[in-house]
Structures are given as C-alpha cells and as structure tokens.
Coordinates of C-alpha atoms in Angstrom, one line a residue:
M1 CA -59.3 -106.0 54.2
A2 CA -56.4 -103.7 55.2
Q3 CA -56.4 -102.0 58.6
I4 CA -57.6 -98.5 58.1
V5 CA -56.2 -95.7 60.3
D6 CA -58.9 -93.1 60.4
E7 CA -56.7 -90.3 61.7
V8 CA -55.8 -87.7 59.1
S9 CA -52.1 -87.5 58.2
R10 CA -51.0 -84.0 59.0
T11 CA -48.0 -81.7 58.3
F12 CA -46.4 -79.1 60.5
N13 CA -48.0 -76.4 58.3
E14 CA -51.4 -77.4 59.8
Y15 CA -50.5 -76.4 63.3
L16 CA -49.7 -73.3 65.3
L17 CA -48.4 -72.7 68.8
I18 CA -50.6 -70.9 71.3
P19 CA -48.7 -68.4 73.5
G20 CA -48.1 -69.3 77.1
L21 CA -47.2 -67.1 80.1
T22 CA -43.9 -65.3 79.4
T23 CA -42.4 -65.0 82.8
K24 CA -39.4 -62.7 83.6
A25 CA -37.2 -65.8 83.3
C26 CA -38.2 -66.3 79.7
T27 CA -35.5 -64.2 78.0
P28 CA -33.4 -65.5 75.1
D29 CA -30.2 -65.5 77.1
N30 CA -31.9 -67.9 79.6
I31 CA -33.0 -70.5 77.0
N32 CA -31.2 -73.8 77.1
L33 CA -31.3 -75.9 73.9
N34 CA -29.3 -78.9 75.2
T35 CA -30.9 -82.2 74.3
P36 CA -30.1 -85.9 74.5
I37 CA -29.2 -87.8 71.3
V38 CA -28.9 -91.3 72.8
K39 CA -30.9 -93.3 75.3
F40 CA -30.5 -93.1 79.1
R41 CA -32.1 -94.3 82.3
K42 CA -34.4 -92.1 84.4
G43 CA -32.3 -89.9 86.8
E44 CA -29.2 -90.3 84.6
T45 CA -27.7 -88.2 81.8
A46 CA -27.3 -89.3 78.2
A47 CA -23.8 -90.2 77.2
I48 CA -24.1 -87.8 74.3
E49 CA -26.0 -84.5 74.3
L50 CA -26.3 -81.8 71.7
N51 CA -25.9 -78.1 72.5
I52 CA -28.5 -77.2 69.8
P53 CA -31.1 -79.7 68.6
F54 CA -29.8 -80.0 65.0
V55 CA -28.1 -82.8 63.1
S56 CA -27.4 -82.7 59.4
A57 CA -28.8 -85.4 57.1
I58 CA -27.0 -88.5 55.9
M59 CA -26.6 -87.2 52.4
Q60 CA -23.8 -86.8 49.8
S61 CA -25.0 -83.2 49.1
V62 CA -25.1 -82.2 52.8
S63 CA -22.8 -84.0 55.3
D64 CA -19.1 -84.3 54.7
D65 CA -16.2 -83.5 57.0
K66 CA -16.5 -79.7 56.4
M67 CA -20.1 -79.6 57.3
A68 CA -19.4 -81.8 60.3
I69 CA -16.7 -79.4 61.6
A70 CA -18.8 -76.3 61.1
L71 CA -21.9 -77.8 62.7
A72 CA -20.1 -79.3 65.7
R73 CA -18.4 -75.9 66.3
N74 CA -21.8 -74.5 66.6
G75 CA -23.2 -77.1 68.9
G76 CA -24.8 -79.6 66.5
L77 CA -23.7 -82.8 64.9
S78 CA -23.3 -84.2 61.4
F79 CA -23.8 -87.8 60.2
I80 CA -21.3 -88.1 57.4
F81 CA -22.9 -89.8 54.4
G82 CA -22.3 -93.6 54.0
S83 CA -22.9 -93.8 50.3
Q84 CA -19.1 -93.8 49.6
S85 CA -16.3 -96.2 50.2
I86 CA -15.5 -97.3 53.7
E87 CA -12.0 -95.8 53.5
S88 CA -13.2 -92.3 52.3
Q89 CA -15.9 -92.1 55.0
A90 CA -13.5 -93.2 57.7
E91 CA -11.1 -90.5 56.5
M92 CA -13.8 -87.9 56.8
V93 CA -14.5 -88.9 60.3
R94 CA -10.7 -88.9 61.0
K95 CA -10.4 -85.3 59.7
V96 CA -13.2 -84.1 62.0
K97 CA -11.6 -85.8 65.1
K98 CA -8.2 -84.3 64.2
Y99 CA -9.6 -80.8 63.6
K100 CA -8.1 -78.0 65.6
A101 CA -10.0 -74.7 65.7
G102 CA -8.3 -72.1 63.5
F103 CA -6.1 -74.6 61.7
V104 CA -7.7 -75.4 58.3
V105 CA -6.8 -78.3 56.0
S106 CA -6.2 -76.9 52.5
D107 CA -9.0 -77.7 50.1
A108 CA -7.5 -75.9 47.1
N109 CA -4.2 -77.3 45.8
L110 CA -2.4 -77.6 42.5
T111 CA 1.1 -78.4 41.3
P112 CA 3.6 -75.9 39.7
E113 CA 2.9 -77.5 36.3
H114 CA -0.7 -76.6 36.4
T115 CA -1.8 -73.4 34.6
L116 CA -3.6 -70.2 35.3
R117 CA -6.7 -71.8 33.7
D118 CA -6.6 -74.5 36.3
V119 CA -6.3 -71.8 39.0
L120 CA -9.4 -70.0 37.8
E121 CA -11.4 -73.2 37.4
L122 CA -10.5 -74.3 40.9
K123 CA -11.3 -70.9 42.3
A124 CA -14.7 -71.0 40.6
Q125 CA -15.4 -74.5 41.8
T126 CA -14.4 -74.0 45.5
G127 CA -14.6 -70.2 46.0
F128 CA -11.1 -70.3 47.5
S129 CA -8.6 -67.6 46.4
T130 CA -5.6 -68.9 48.3
I131 CA -4.2 -72.1 46.6
G132 CA -1.4 -74.2 48.1
I133 CA 1.1 -75.4 45.5
T134 CA 2.5 -78.8 46.5
H135 CA 4.7 -81.3 44.7
D136 CA 1.7 -83.6 44.1
G137 CA -1.2 -81.2 44.2
T138 CA -2.6 -82.7 47.4
S139 CA -3.5 -81.0 50.7
N140 CA -0.6 -82.5 52.5
G141 CA 2.1 -82.6 49.8
K142 CA 5.5 -80.8 50.0
L143 CA 4.8 -77.1 49.9
L144 CA 6.5 -75.4 46.9
G145 CA 4.6 -72.1 46.8
L146 CA 1.4 -70.2 47.1
V147 CA -1.0 -68.6 44.7
A148 CA -3.3 -65.7 45.7
S149 CA -5.4 -63.3 43.6
R150 CA -2.6 -60.7 43.7
D151 CA -0.3 -63.1 41.8
Y152 CA -2.1 -62.9 38.4
R153 CA -4.2 -60.8 36.2
P154 CA -6.9 -62.9 34.4
G155 CA -7.5 -60.3 31.7
R156 CA -3.8 -59.8 30.9
D157 CA -2.0 -63.1 31.6
S158 CA -2.2 -66.1 29.3
L159 CA -4.5 -68.8 30.6
D160 CA -1.7 -71.3 29.6
K161 CA 0.8 -69.6 31.9
K162 CA 2.4 -72.2 34.3
I163 CA 1.8 -71.7 38.0
K164 CA 5.6 -72.0 38.6
D165 CA 6.0 -68.8 36.6
F166 CA 3.8 -66.6 38.8
M167 CA 3.4 -68.3 42.2
T168 CA 5.0 -67.0 45.3
P169 CA 7.8 -69.6 45.7
F170 CA 8.5 -71.3 49.0
P171 CA 11.7 -69.3 49.9
K172 CA 9.6 -66.1 49.9
L173 CA 6.8 -67.5 52.0
I174 CA 6.3 -66.8 55.7
T175 CA 5.4 -70.1 57.3
G176 CA 4.7 -71.5 60.8
N177 CA 6.0 -74.8 62.2
F178 CA 3.6 -77.7 62.9
G179 CA 2.7 -77.6 66.6
I180 CA 2.6 -73.8 66.8
S181 CA -0.2 -72.4 69.0
L182 CA -3.1 -70.5 67.4
D183 CA -2.2 -67.4 69.3
K184 CA 1.3 -67.4 67.9
A185 CA 0.1 -68.1 64.4
N186 CA -2.2 -65.1 64.6
D187 CA 0.7 -63.0 65.9
I188 CA 2.8 -63.9 62.8
I189 CA -0.1 -63.1 60.5
W190 CA -0.6 -59.6 62.0
D191 CA 3.0 -58.8 62.5
N192 CA 3.8 -59.6 58.8
K193 CA 0.5 -58.2 57.4
I194 CA -0.3 -61.4 55.5
N195 CA -3.7 -63.0 54.8
A196 CA -2.7 -66.7 55.1
L197 CA 0.0 -68.6 57.1
P198 CA 0.9 -72.1 55.8
I199 CA 1.7 -74.5 58.6
I200 CA 4.4 -77.0 57.6
D201 CA 6.2 -79.9 59.3
E202 CA 10.0 -80.4 59.5
H203 CA 10.0 -81.9 56.0
Q204 CA 8.2 -78.9 54.4
Y205 CA 5.0 -80.8 54.0
L206 CA 1.8 -78.7 54.2
K207 CA -0.4 -79.4 57.3
Y208 CA -2.7 -76.5 57.6
F209 CA -3.5 -72.9 56.8
V210 CA -4.3 -70.2 59.3
F211 CA -6.3 -67.3 57.8
R212 CA -6.5 -63.7 58.9
K213 CA -10.2 -63.6 57.9
D214 CA -10.9 -66.4 60.5
Y215 CA -9.4 -64.4 63.4
D216 CA -12.8 -63.6 64.9
D217 CA -13.8 -67.3 64.7
H218 CA -10.9 -68.3 66.9
K219 CA -12.6 -67.0 70.0
I220 CA -13.9 -69.7 72.3
N221 CA -17.4 -70.9 71.2
P222 CA -19.4 -71.9 74.2
N223 CA -21.7 -74.1 72.1
E224 CA -18.8 -76.2 70.6
L225 CA -19.7 -79.9 70.8
L226 CA -16.7 -81.7 72.2
D227 CA -15.8 -85.1 73.6
S228 CA -13.8 -85.8 76.8
S229 CA -10.5 -85.2 74.9
K230 CA -11.7 -81.8 73.6
R231 CA -12.2 -83.1 70.1
L232 CA -15.3 -82.3 68.0
L233 CA -18.1 -84.9 67.9
V234 CA -19.1 -86.5 64.7
G235 CA -21.6 -89.2 63.5
A236 CA -21.7 -91.4 60.5
G237 CA -24.3 -93.1 58.4
I238 CA -24.2 -96.9 57.7
N239 CA -26.3 -99.3 55.7
T240 CA -27.6 -102.8 56.3
R241 CA -25.3 -104.4 53.7
D242 CA -21.6 -103.8 54.6
Y243 CA -22.0 -102.8 58.3
A244 CA -19.7 -105.7 59.5
E245 CA -16.8 -104.2 57.5
R246 CA -17.8 -100.5 57.8
I247 CA -18.5 -100.1 61.5
P248 CA -15.0 -101.3 62.7
K249 CA -13.3 -98.8 60.4
L250 CA -15.5 -96.0 61.6
I251 CA -14.9 -96.8 65.2
E252 CA -11.2 -96.9 64.6
A253 CA -11.4 -93.5 63.0
G254 CA -13.1 -92.2 66.2
V255 CA -16.8 -91.9 65.2
D256 CA -18.9 -90.9 68.2
V257 CA -22.4 -92.2 67.1
L258 CA -23.7 -94.2 64.1
C259 CA -27.1 -94.1 62.4
I260 CA -28.6 -96.6 60.0
D261 CA -29.6 -94.7 56.8
S262 CA -32.8 -96.1 55.3
S263 CA -36.0 -94.8 53.8
D264 CA -37.9 -97.5 55.8
G265 CA -36.5 -98.7 59.1
F266 CA -39.2 -101.1 60.2
S267 CA -37.0 -103.9 58.9
A268 CA -35.4 -107.2 60.0
W269 CA -32.2 -105.9 58.2
Q270 CA -31.9 -103.0 60.7
K271 CA -32.5 -105.4 63.6
E272 CA -29.5 -107.5 62.4
A273 CA -27.3 -104.4 62.1
I274 CA -28.1 -103.3 65.6
R275 CA -27.6 -106.8 66.9
F276 CA -24.1 -106.8 65.3
V277 CA -23.2 -103.7 67.3
R278 CA -24.5 -105.0 70.6
D279 CA -22.8 -108.4 70.1
H280 CA -19.4 -106.9 69.2
Y281 CA -19.3 -103.7 71.2
G282 CA -22.0 -103.9 73.8
D283 CA -23.4 -100.5 74.8
S284 CA -20.1 -98.6 74.2
V285 CA -21.0 -97.9 70.5
K286 CA -24.1 -95.8 70.0
I287 CA -26.4 -96.5 67.0
G288 CA -29.6 -94.9 65.9
A289 CA -32.2 -96.5 63.6
G290 CA -35.1 -95.6 61.4
N291 CA -37.0 -94.2 59.7
V292 CA -40.4 -95.1 61.1
V293 CA -43.8 -93.4 61.3
D294 CA -45.8 -95.2 64.0
E295 CA -45.7 -96.9 67.3
D296 CA -45.1 -100.4 65.9
G297 CA -42.0 -99.3 64.0
F298 CA -40.7 -97.4 67.1
N299 CA -41.2 -100.4 69.5
Y300 CA -39.6 -102.8 67.0
L301 CA -36.4 -100.8 66.8
V302 CA -36.3 -100.0 70.5
E303 CA -36.5 -103.7 71.3
A304 CA -33.8 -104.4 68.8
G305 CA -31.5 -102.1 70.9
A306 CA -31.5 -98.7 69.0
D307 CA -30.1 -95.7 70.9
F308 CA -32.4 -93.3 69.2
I309 CA -35.2 -93.5 66.6
K310 CA -35.5 -91.4 63.5
V311 CA -39.1 -90.5 62.4
G312 CA -40.3 -89.6 58.9
I313 CA -41.0 -91.2 55.5
G314 CA -41.5 -89.1 52.4
G315 CA -41.5 -85.7 54.1
G316 CA -38.1 -84.5 52.8
S317 CA -38.1 -81.8 50.1
I318 CA -36.3 -84.1 47.6
C319 CA -38.0 -87.3 48.7
I320 CA -40.6 -88.8 46.4
T321 CA -41.2 -92.1 48.3
R322 CA -44.9 -91.3 48.8
E323 CA -45.3 -90.4 45.2
Q324 CA -43.5 -93.5 43.9
K325 CA -44.7 -96.2 46.4
G326 CA -47.7 -94.7 48.3
I327 CA -45.7 -95.2 51.6
G328 CA -45.4 -92.7 54.4
R329 CA -47.3 -90.4 56.7
G330 CA -47.6 -86.7 57.4
Q331 CA -44.6 -85.7 59.5
A332 CA -46.6 -84.1 62.3
T333 CA -48.9 -87.0 62.7
A334 CA -46.0 -89.5 62.5
L335 CA -44.1 -87.6 65.2
I336 CA -47.1 -87.3 67.5
D337 CA -47.6 -91.1 67.3
V338 CA -44.0 -92.0 67.9
A339 CA -43.6 -89.5 70.7
K340 CA -46.5 -91.0 72.5
A341 CA -44.9 -94.4 72.1
R342 CA -41.6 -93.0 73.4
D343 CA -43.3 -91.6 76.5
A344 CA -45.2 -94.8 77.2
Y345 CA -41.9 -96.8 76.9
F346 CA -40.2 -94.4 79.3
E347 CA -43.1 -94.7 81.8
K348 CA -43.0 -98.5 81.6
T349 CA -39.2 -99.1 81.6
G350 CA -37.5 -95.9 82.9
I351 CA -35.5 -95.8 79.7
Y352 CA -35.8 -92.7 77.6
I353 CA -35.3 -93.2 73.8
P354 CA -34.6 -89.8 72.0
V355 CA -36.7 -89.2 68.9
C356 CA -35.3 -87.5 65.8
S357 CA -37.7 -85.8 63.4
D358 CA -36.4 -86.2 59.9
G359 CA -38.1 -84.2 57.1
G360 CA -41.1 -81.9 56.7
I361 CA -39.3 -78.7 57.9
V362 CA -40.1 -75.8 55.6
Q363 CA -40.3 -72.8 57.9
D364 CA -38.1 -72.1 60.9
Y365 CA -41.2 -72.1 63.2
H366 CA -41.8 -75.7 62.0
M367 CA -38.6 -76.6 64.0
V368 CA -40.2 -75.3 67.2
L369 CA -43.4 -77.2 66.4
A370 CA -41.5 -80.4 65.9
L371 CA -39.7 -80.0 69.2
A372 CA -42.9 -79.1 71.0
I373 CA -44.7 -82.1 69.6
G374 CA -42.1 -84.4 70.9
A375 CA -38.9 -84.5 68.9
D376 CA -35.6 -84.3 70.9
F377 CA -33.6 -83.2 67.9
L378 CA -34.1 -82.5 64.2
M379 CA -32.3 -83.9 61.1
M380 CA -32.3 -81.6 58.2
G381 CA -31.0 -81.8 54.7
R382 CA -32.3 -78.8 52.6
Y383 CA -31.6 -76.4 55.4
F384 CA -27.9 -77.2 55.6
A385 CA -27.4 -77.9 51.8
R386 CA -27.7 -74.1 51.2
F387 CA -24.6 -73.1 53.1
D388 CA -21.0 -72.6 52.0
E389 CA -19.9 -75.6 54.2
S390 CA -22.0 -78.2 52.3
P391 CA -20.0 -80.3 49.8
T392 CA -21.8 -79.2 46.6
K393 CA -21.0 -76.6 44.0
K394 CA -22.3 -73.0 44.0
L395 CA -23.8 -72.1 40.6
I396 CA -25.6 -69.3 39.0
V397 CA -29.0 -70.4 37.5
N398 CA -31.3 -67.8 35.9
G399 CA -29.2 -65.1 37.5
T400 CA -29.5 -66.5 41.1
Y401 CA -26.9 -68.2 43.2
V402 CA -27.9 -71.8 44.1
K403 CA -26.3 -74.9 45.4
E404 CA -26.9 -78.4 44.1
Y405 CA -29.0 -80.7 46.2
W406 CA -29.9 -84.3 45.4
G407 CA -31.6 -87.1 47.4
E408 CA -30.0 -90.3 48.4
G409 CA -32.8 -92.1 46.6
S410 CA -31.9 -90.4 43.3
N411 CA -29.9 -92.1 40.5
R412 CA -27.2 -89.5 41.0
A413 CA -26.6 -90.8 44.5
R414 CA -26.8 -94.4 43.5
N415 CA -27.3 -95.3 47.1
W416 CA -29.3 -98.5 46.6
Q417 CA -28.1 -99.9 49.9
R418 CA -30.6 -97.7 51.8
Y419 CA -33.5 -99.4 50.0
D420 CA -32.3 -102.9 50.8
F421 CA -34.7 -105.8 50.9
G422 CA -32.0 -108.5 50.7
G423 CA -32.2 -108.6 46.9
S424 CA -30.0 -107.6 44.0
D425 CA -27.7 -104.6 44.4
S426 CA -29.3 -102.1 42.0
L427 CA -31.7 -99.1 42.2
K428 CA -34.8 -100.2 40.3
F429 CA -36.5 -96.8 40.5
E430 CA -35.8 -93.4 42.1
E431 CA -37.2 -92.2 45.5
G432 CA -35.4 -88.9 45.4
V433 CA -34.8 -86.0 42.9
D434 CA -31.8 -84.0 41.7
S435 CA -32.4 -80.3 42.4
Y436 CA -31.1 -76.9 43.4
V437 CA -31.6 -74.9 46.6
P438 CA -31.1 -71.1 47.0
Y439 CA -27.6 -70.3 48.2
A440 CA -27.7 -68.8 51.7
G441 CA -24.0 -68.1 52.7
K442 CA -22.2 -69.2 55.8
L443 CA -23.7 -71.8 58.2
Q444 CA -23.0 -69.8 61.3
D445 CA -24.7 -66.6 60.1
N446 CA -27.9 -68.5 59.2
L447 CA -27.8 -70.8 62.2
N448 CA -27.6 -67.8 64.6
Q449 CA -30.7 -66.3 63.1
T450 CA -32.6 -69.6 63.3
I451 CA -31.6 -70.1 66.9
S452 CA -32.7 -66.6 67.7
K453 CA -36.2 -67.3 66.2
I454 CA -36.4 -70.6 68.2
K455 CA -35.5 -68.9 71.5
S456 CA -37.9 -66.1 70.9
T457 CA -40.7 -68.5 70.1
M458 CA -39.9 -70.5 73.2
C459 CA -40.1 -67.4 75.3
S460 CA -43.6 -66.7 73.9
C461 CA -44.5 -70.3 74.9
G462 CA -43.2 -69.7 78.5
A463 CA -40.5 -72.4 78.2
T464 CA -36.8 -72.0 78.9
T465 CA -35.8 -75.7 78.1
L466 CA -36.8 -78.1 75.4
K467 CA -38.3 -80.4 78.1
E468 CA -40.4 -77.5 79.4
L469 CA -41.5 -76.8 75.8
K470 CA -42.7 -80.4 75.4
D471 CA -44.5 -80.4 78.8
T472 CA -46.2 -77.0 78.5
A473 CA -46.7 -76.0 74.9
K474 CA -50.2 -75.7 73.5
I475 CA -50.8 -76.4 69.8
T476 CA -53.8 -75.8 67.7
L477 CA -54.9 -77.0 64.3
V478 CA -55.3 -74.3 61.6
S479 CA -57.7 -74.0 58.6
S480 CA -56.6 -73.1 55.1
T481 CA -58.1 -69.7 55.6
S482 CA -56.1 -69.0 58.8
I483 CA -52.9 -70.0 57.0
I484 CA -53.6 -67.2 54.5
E485 CA -54.4 -64.8 57.4
G486 CA -51.0 -65.6 59.0
G487 CA -49.1 -64.0 56.1
A488 CA -49.2 -60.5 54.6
H489 CA -52.6 -60.0 53.0
D490 CA -55.0 -57.4 51.7
V491 CA -52.1 -54.9 51.2
I492 CA -49.9 -53.8 48.3
L493 CA -46.3 -54.6 49.2
K494 CA -43.7 -52.0 48.4
E495 CA -41.0 -53.0 45.9
T496 CA -37.7 -53.2 47.9
K497 CA -34.3 -54.7 47.3
A498 CA -35.2 -57.4 49.7
N499 CA -38.3 -58.6 47.8
S500 CA -37.6 -57.4 44.2

C-alpha cells in the first residue's frame, strides 16, 4: 500500500503569531527586511540579496519588464515569464537592465495616419494619455509629433479624424537630447510648464519620455535593488524543454538569476536543466528550482545544484492542480517540512539554501507567517496582478474595476512546457483558471502599506530582522471558532463609503 503521511495538511489561515517581547529597539524604522535569494556558505554573504522579501510570479499576467522595473525600484525582484519566445523574453530582460530612473520607454505610440478612434482605443487599453507619434508607430521610431488630451475633443471631433490633423507636430515640441541628465530634463519640464518631455537622439528617434507627474519618484530610493553597475536586478523563468537555447540568450541580455518554472519540480528534467547550467557556466549563473512540498523534493534539487528552492503545489489562487490531479500539500505544512530540511542541510554542510514560498498567501499577515515558518522570500502572483504595472488590461466588470489574471496552467497561457514529462508538446488538461482580480492602483502605494504591516507585526513579535523572526517567533494553531473571533463579530457594521 502507499506510504501514508499522518500529519494534517495545513494552510496559513490555520495559524496565528503569538506576541513576543517588544523591546525599545523594535520600531518600524529599525526593521531590516534584507534576505538572501541564492545559496551561500556559513560566514559568507549571498551573491544576491533582496531588500524586501518579495518576488513576482513567473506568469504572463504578472511579470513583464514594467513589473520588473517597478518591483526592483522598490527592493524586490521579478522573474519575467518564460512562456513567450526567447527573443521577446530576452528583450524584456534587456529593457530592465537598460532602464534609467525617470526615463520611461514609451508604451503608447501611433503613426500620423492613425485616427482619433485609435487614440481613444489605445488610451482605454493602456491608460496613457500622452501618445508618441512616430513614423512607424513604435516606441523608438522617428518622432513626428505628440498627442495629449488637450489636442482633441471626443464629443466634437470625428473619430475618423487623422492624427496628423490634430497632433502637436515635431517643430512645435520641446525635446531633450539623448544623454541629458534627469535633473536637466526636469528643469526643462518646469521652465516650460509642460507635462512630458520627449528624449530623442541625433536622428530624431524617440528614446524616452520624462514626465512631470513622476518628479517625486525621481528621488533616490534607498530600497532600489541594483547590481554592481547600478542597474536594476531582474530574473527570468525558464522551462525544461528549450533551456539550452533560452539560457544563453537571457545571460547575454543581462539576466541576474534564473528559475525553472514548473508545477512539480521533483523531476529528472529539472536536474538536467540545472546540470546544463553548472556544466556550461559553473556557479556564475544562479538558478532556482521547484516547486516541491517535502524534504525528499528539496534534497533532490539541492543535490542537483539549485541555488534556491521554491515550495508550493496547488496553493495559488488560480491553480487547480490539487482539484485536477489530487497532487499537492497545504502551503504551511509544505513550508514547515522544507524549512526543516533546509536547516538540517545547513547544519550538515554549512551551505544555506534559501527557500521561496510560492502560493497560499491570502491576507498580508500570511506573509509574516510564511517568513516566520521558514521562508526566506515569497513569490506572489495575485498580489502583483492587481496593480497598474502588471501587463494585463484594466476593465470594468459589474461596475467594478478589475484586472485580468490567468494561470500558466490555463489554456489561455498555453504554457505546456511547465508540465513536461518528456512527452508530446500539448496541454492535455488545465491546471489553472482564467479570472479577474480587483484593481488596486499603483504597486508602490500598496507595497508601502503591506511593508508597514509586516514591520508592525515583526515589532509585536520582538524581531528586527527576518532571521530573528525565524529564530524567535511563536506560532499557534487556531480553531474554526477562533478564526471567526478574529474578525468583526456580534456587531452591526455602519454603512460607509469604504464598505458599501
């Protein structure tokens, strides 16, 4: 008969943190959220550390170059999705590594022959009101003009009106030359009372925009995650099919860390992919693996040479692997088991393998629980999919703003490579759904609030670092009744704008 594991499979919702001694040192401004993302030896420092313990999921609906830039500027890291062509993924990596704070690559562009209808459709799709008009409609074509909201009246102008008839033409534009400093660009914006400054090269080709509204964002961000050349850090997801072709292109583009994207990482295919990296690049290229849910899976991938291990099967909000295949484990239990294996391996070898908790996060306090249980950092999809910086459309559904969110195991993603068993290249059944998530606004605004909650909770636990949290936190199981007790109960809530 099968081996039966008697331990109950539990979720984060079944645990609570017990307060520890809050000393005078436990204030939010003293909390350090730095955490390693790749393995290191005892007494040494990891080659890559995060300034906040967050990475965005390897998903089409979450992690592109825009998300990668926004998250790295706030101290975290994105793994750009691999379910796209090698060339397009490498180009996304390249855009992140070339990013300069305050200089924005134009994401809304048309040609002079497009119409007002095209302008309105593009604005609705992207949310951008400033549109660069280039000779070929690309973000780096020859700049011929600019369209802003002041240039047209939707209720009065014909939707068939050509852009060339109402755009601000190039001779009337104020521009900056490629290579200009950000301070100088902002001086031009303020001196000329304009909202956007196009940055062009010597041949009039559009390179960037600098926006007045971003002025406050140009201040130095102490959490910005940078490499030794002061460039933003970025990761990329790979699969176990085309890694021999994909990895060299991603390295050439400047990727800082790789991660194998799979629903089940306890696999000989992952071992082969890791071995390819070690054989061709030694330890200079960092690669994570997973997902696993127990000690056996962890040890297998560690012995294969993985730099970090991702934990979680079936716990994501759009994942239906457990429902479809009966495979998985409660995220809290899986993380407890793998963290014990990580600590035992460190004790035995002196090598620390960071653990990433992937899935199962519903409330912000679940993040602190995951970190206290043993995770070094968290990978999240739904959390980041809600923000302006995610690559999906913002829609109105039943009177509410939402953003699209679909799983890599859905037919929409068509990412059959992450379910590879060495067979035919097709998705036989879905392990993810196509859905919506409530629109939440800008990443930075939401992230700041989440970080504040985490720091406050850590103060209550008496910990100022994530290592202290792991070493000293006390956690208790909760009953279904105590979960009810933890929320508002036995009162009649007032109707307010916030909850109406």
